[in-house]
Short mmCIF file of C-alpha atoms in Angstrom, two decimals:
data_model
loop_
_atom_site.label_atom_id
_atom_site.label_comp_id
_atom_site.label_asym_id
_atom_site.label_seq_id
_atom_site.Cartn_x
_atom_site.Cartn_y
_atom_site.Cartn_z
CA UNK A 1161 16.26 37.01 99.37
CA UNK A 1162 19.16 38.94 100.77
CA UNK A 1163 21.15 41.50 98.82
CA UNK A 1164 24.27 39.35 99.19
CA UNK A 1165 22.48 36.36 97.68
CA UNK A 1166 21.17 38.50 94.81
CA UNK A 1167 24.58 39.96 94.06
CA UNK A 1168 26.25 36.57 94.18
CA UNK A 1169 23.96 35.28 91.47
CA UNK A 1170 24.52 38.42 89.39
CA UNK A 1171 28.26 37.90 89.76
CA UNK A 1172 27.99 34.22 88.84
CA UNK A 1173 25.97 35.15 85.78
CA UNK A 1174 28.56 37.69 84.68
CA UNK A 1175 31.35 35.13 85.07
CA UNK A 1176 29.24 32.55 83.24
CA UNK A 1177 28.81 34.82 80.24
CA UNK A 1178 32.53 35.67 80.33
CA UNK A 1179 33.68 32.05 80.33
CA UNK A 1180 31.29 31.16 77.51
CA UNK A 1181 33.20 33.65 75.36
CA UNK A 1182 36.61 32.13 76.09
CA UNK A 1183 38.41 30.03 73.49
CA UNK A 1184 38.51 26.19 73.71
CA UNK A 1185 42.00 26.48 75.26
CA UNK A 1186 40.31 27.49 78.49
CA UNK A 1187 38.10 24.39 78.55
CA UNK A 1188 39.53 23.03 81.87
CA UNK A 1189 38.96 26.37 83.60
CA UNK A 1190 35.43 26.57 82.17
CA UNK A 1191 34.70 23.04 83.40
CA UNK A 1192 35.86 23.90 86.92
CA UNK A 1193 33.82 27.12 86.93
CA UNK A 1194 30.59 25.40 85.87
CA UNK A 1195 31.11 22.74 88.55
CA UNK A 1196 31.35 25.51 91.15
CA UNK A 1197 28.34 27.27 89.64
CA UNK A 1198 26.20 24.13 89.84
CA UNK A 1199 27.32 23.48 93.43
CA UNK A 1200 26.45 27.02 94.54
CA UNK A 1201 23.12 26.85 92.76
CA UNK A 1202 22.20 23.56 94.43
CA UNK A 1203 23.39 24.72 97.85
CA UNK A 1204 21.63 28.10 97.76
CA UNK A 1205 18.42 28.39 99.79
CA UNK A 1206 15.61 28.47 97.24
CA UNK A 1207 12.62 30.64 98.05
CA UNK A 1208 9.14 29.50 97.03
CA UNK A 1209 9.18 31.38 93.73
CA UNK A 1210 12.32 29.47 92.71
CA UNK A 1211 11.18 25.98 93.70
CA UNK A 1212 10.86 24.97 90.05
CA UNK A 1213 14.42 26.13 89.28
CA UNK A 1214 16.25 23.12 90.71
CA UNK A 1215 14.09 20.74 88.71
CA UNK A 1216 14.62 22.64 85.46
CA UNK A 1217 18.37 22.81 86.14
CA UNK A 1218 18.63 19.07 86.75
CA UNK A 1219 16.60 17.68 83.84
CA UNK A 1220 18.59 14.69 82.50
CA UNK A 1221 19.64 14.72 78.81
CA UNK A 1222 17.38 11.77 77.97
CA UNK A 1223 14.37 13.87 79.01
CA UNK A 1224 15.40 17.23 77.49
CA UNK A 1225 18.55 17.21 75.38
CA UNK A 1226 18.18 20.40 73.32
CA UNK A 1227 19.35 22.72 76.16
CA UNK A 1228 22.41 21.67 78.15
CA UNK A 1229 22.64 22.21 81.89
CA UNK A 1230 24.98 25.20 81.63
CA UNK A 1231 22.53 27.02 79.36
CA UNK A 1232 19.60 26.18 81.64
CA UNK A 1233 21.46 27.62 84.64
CA UNK A 1234 22.16 30.79 82.65
CA UNK A 1235 18.50 31.08 81.65
CA UNK A 1236 17.33 30.70 85.25
CA UNK A 1237 19.70 33.42 86.48
CA UNK A 1238 18.71 35.76 83.67
CA UNK A 1239 14.99 35.31 84.34
CA UNK A 1240 15.37 35.71 88.10
CA UNK A 1241 17.23 38.96 87.53
CA UNK A 1242 14.56 40.34 85.17
CA UNK A 1243 16.67 39.94 82.06
CA UNK A 1244 15.88 38.26 78.75
CA UNK A 1245 16.17 34.60 79.70
CA UNK A 1246 17.52 33.01 76.54
CA UNK A 1247 20.50 30.83 75.66
CA UNK A 1248 21.81 28.98 72.63
CA UNK A 1249 20.47 25.46 72.20
CA UNK A 1250 22.15 22.43 70.64
CA UNK A 1251 20.66 23.25 67.22
CA UNK A 1252 22.37 26.65 67.19
CA UNK A 1253 19.11 28.56 67.73
CA UNK A 1254 17.91 30.34 70.85
CA UNK A 1255 15.74 28.85 73.60
CA UNK A 1256 13.91 31.17 75.99
CA UNK A 1257 12.00 30.97 79.28
CA UNK A 1258 8.64 32.57 78.52
CA UNK A 1259 6.99 32.24 81.94
CA UNK A 1260 8.04 30.98 85.35
CA UNK A 1261 6.26 30.86 88.69
CA UNK A 1262 6.44 28.85 91.91
CA UNK A 1263 5.85 25.41 90.43
CA UNK A 1264 5.57 26.11 86.71
CA UNK A 1265 7.85 26.91 83.80
CA UNK A 1266 7.15 27.50 80.09
CA UNK A 1267 10.11 27.37 77.69
CA UNK A 1268 10.24 28.18 73.98
CA UNK A 1269 12.69 25.54 72.77
CA UNK A 1270 12.70 26.46 69.07
CA UNK A 1271 10.49 28.45 66.72
CA UNK A 1272 8.24 25.41 66.43
CA UNK A 1273 8.46 23.67 69.81
CA UNK A 1274 7.78 24.40 73.48
CA UNK A 1275 8.36 22.69 76.82
CA UNK A 1276 6.11 23.12 79.87
CA UNK A 1277 6.69 21.67 83.31
CA UNK A 1278 4.69 21.69 86.54
CA UNK A 1279 5.94 20.42 89.90
CA UNK A 1280 3.41 18.72 92.17
CA UNK A 1281 4.96 18.36 95.66
CA UNK A 1282 3.49 15.72 97.96
CA UNK A 1283 4.30 14.02 101.24
CA UNK A 1284 5.16 10.76 99.45
CA UNK A 1285 6.97 11.74 96.25
CA UNK A 1286 7.02 14.84 94.10
CA UNK A 1287 5.34 14.44 90.72
CA UNK A 1288 6.83 16.21 87.71
CA UNK A 1289 4.43 16.84 84.81
CA UNK A 1290 5.99 17.68 81.43
CA UNK A 1291 4.44 18.63 78.09
CA UNK A 1292 6.50 18.81 74.90
CA UNK A 1293 4.65 20.42 71.98
CA UNK A 1294 5.60 20.63 68.31
CA UNK A 1295 3.84 22.93 65.84
CA UNK A 1296 3.70 22.00 62.15
CA UNK A 1297 0.31 22.21 60.43
CA UNK A 1298 -1.21 22.13 63.89
CA UNK A 1299 0.20 21.51 67.34
CA UNK A 1300 0.76 18.00 68.68
CA UNK A 1301 1.84 17.37 72.25
CA UNK A 1302 3.38 14.64 74.35
CA UNK A 1303 2.52 14.33 78.05
CA UNK A 1304 4.95 12.65 80.44
CA UNK A 1305 5.06 12.10 84.22
CA UNK A 1306 8.20 11.64 86.32
CA UNK A 1307 9.21 11.12 89.93
CA UNK A 1308 11.51 13.72 91.48
CA UNK A 1309 14.51 11.56 90.54
CA UNK A 1310 13.33 11.80 86.90
CA UNK A 1311 12.28 8.18 86.61
CA UNK A 1312 9.16 7.85 84.41
CA UNK A 1313 5.97 7.02 86.26
CA UNK A 1314 2.63 5.74 84.99
CA UNK A 1315 -0.40 7.92 85.70
CA UNK A 1316 -4.10 7.17 85.99
CA UNK A 1317 -4.93 9.79 83.39
CA UNK A 1318 -6.68 8.19 80.41
CA UNK A 1319 -6.06 10.10 77.19
CA UNK A 1320 -9.32 11.43 75.71
CA UNK A 1321 -10.60 10.21 72.35
CA UNK A 1322 -12.21 12.26 69.58
CA UNK A 1323 -15.77 11.82 70.86
CA UNK A 1324 -14.85 13.36 74.21
CA UNK A 1325 -14.10 16.71 72.52
CA UNK A 1326 -17.53 17.00 70.86
CA UNK A 1327 -20.19 19.32 72.26
CA UNK A 1328 -23.67 17.90 72.67
CA UNK A 1329 -25.78 20.21 70.50
CA UNK A 1330 -23.80 22.41 68.09
CA UNK A 1331 -25.91 24.91 66.14
CA UNK A 1332 -25.01 23.44 62.75
CA UNK A 1333 -26.85 21.36 60.20
CA UNK A 1334 -26.50 17.60 60.33
CA UNK A 1335 -24.81 17.61 56.93
CA UNK A 1336 -22.30 20.23 58.02
CA UNK A 1337 -21.52 18.32 61.21
CA UNK A 1338 -20.92 15.10 59.30
CA UNK A 1339 -18.65 16.81 56.78
CA UNK A 1340 -16.63 18.66 59.39
CA UNK A 1341 -16.27 15.64 61.68
CA UNK A 1342 -14.30 13.81 58.99
CA UNK A 1343 -11.74 16.64 59.09
CA UNK A 1344 -11.70 17.11 62.84
CA UNK A 1345 -10.92 13.44 63.47
CA UNK A 1346 -7.54 13.97 61.80
CA UNK A 1347 -6.49 16.88 64.01
CA UNK A 1348 -3.67 16.43 66.55
CA UNK A 1349 -4.25 16.92 70.27
CA UNK A 1350 -2.70 20.02 71.80
CA UNK A 1351 -1.90 19.79 75.53
CA UNK A 1352 -1.07 22.73 77.78
CA UNK A 1353 -0.45 23.15 81.50
CA UNK A 1354 -2.27 25.93 83.30
CA UNK A 1355 0.18 28.52 84.61
CA UNK A 1356 -1.57 29.18 87.92
CA UNK A 1357 -3.42 25.97 88.70
CA UNK A 1358 -2.54 22.23 88.58
CA UNK A 1359 -4.62 21.60 85.46
CA UNK A 1360 -3.86 19.81 82.19
CA UNK A 1361 -5.85 21.17 79.24
CA UNK A 1362 -6.53 19.05 76.15
CA UNK A 1363 -7.74 20.59 72.88
CA UNK A 1364 -7.92 19.57 69.24
CA UNK A 1365 -5.47 21.79 67.37
CA UNK A 1366 -7.43 23.73 64.74
CA UNK A 1367 -4.67 26.05 63.48
CA UNK A 1368 -4.48 24.36 60.08
CA UNK A 1369 -8.22 24.71 59.32
CA UNK A 1370 -9.69 27.38 57.07
CA UNK A 1371 -11.30 30.40 58.72
CA UNK A 1372 -14.80 29.03 58.02
CA UNK A 1373 -14.00 25.53 59.27
CA UNK A 1374 -12.29 26.93 62.34
CA UNK A 1375 -15.37 29.01 63.22
CA UNK A 1376 -17.68 26.00 62.87
CA UNK A 1377 -15.25 23.75 64.73
CA UNK A 1378 -15.45 26.13 67.66
CA UNK A 1379 -19.17 25.30 67.90
CA UNK A 1380 -18.51 21.57 67.76
CA UNK A 1381 -15.48 21.22 70.03
CA UNK A 1382 -14.72 21.85 73.68
CA UNK A 1383 -11.50 21.73 75.70
CA UNK A 1384 -11.07 18.99 78.26
CA UNK A 1385 -9.58 19.88 81.64
CA UNK A 1386 -7.89 17.37 83.92
CA UNK A 1387 -7.36 18.29 87.58
CA UNK A 1388 -4.06 16.90 88.86
CA UNK A 1389 -5.18 17.27 92.49
CA UNK A 1390 -8.37 15.23 92.21
CA UNK A 1391 -7.13 13.06 89.32
CA UNK A 1392 -10.28 13.54 87.27
CA UNK A 1393 -11.61 15.57 84.37
CA UNK A 1394 -13.62 18.62 85.40
CA UNK A 1395 -16.09 20.85 83.61
CA UNK A 1396 -14.79 24.16 82.28
CA UNK A 1397 -17.00 26.03 84.76
CA UNK A 1398 -15.21 24.28 87.64
CA UNK A 1399 -11.79 25.57 86.61
CA UNK A 1400 -11.94 28.66 88.81
CA UNK A 1401 -12.80 26.51 91.86
CA UNK A 1402 -9.66 24.36 91.72
CA UNK A 1403 -7.29 25.11 94.57
CA UNK A 1404 -4.06 26.80 93.49
CA UNK A 1405 -0.86 24.90 94.01
#
């Protein structure tokens, strides 16, 4: 991007931080400034590495309410300018962009929750894949799909059941397998999006297990990988062969 474009965003960021510090008496001026900021952001030519930015900036409140649009715009500018990309959320804590690439973003919402998003452009309609995870005695995740206008869309992906996570021949006694299975069936499903490839990874969350149970569970369980390009589950060995998006 050009130097002028880079400096304009640095300037906008500086003004943004300045206006956030103003008293409530300057609310009308702040409102006008953020309207201008959003217009300039939307009108600016986005390079490939910033394709995900416009989607993150325009998430509707009913999809992600904890970070308002002004804070998300600040976070994007901070990250793109190699600064710590964090902003105050609606709970009074700090939310932070942890990773961002062409079509992927990973956000730490709170100390116990994260938000991941992957954009899947297509000739017909862009698909937005979102994962919201909450950690409390294990990590449980919610997977949602949206059109580019943020309307929910049904997907062919069938959520895996407990039996799908089991390996075929774990090197454990039959008694140990039976005992451990009763615990593993209660574990929540953790879902993550691969940073570099259009893959959805499903795992049973074993964080709450004891060290011994966790070690044995590793022999009994396997992650499940869903390829968003082919719309099917793939073996772990195939992961490296999936075309990058």
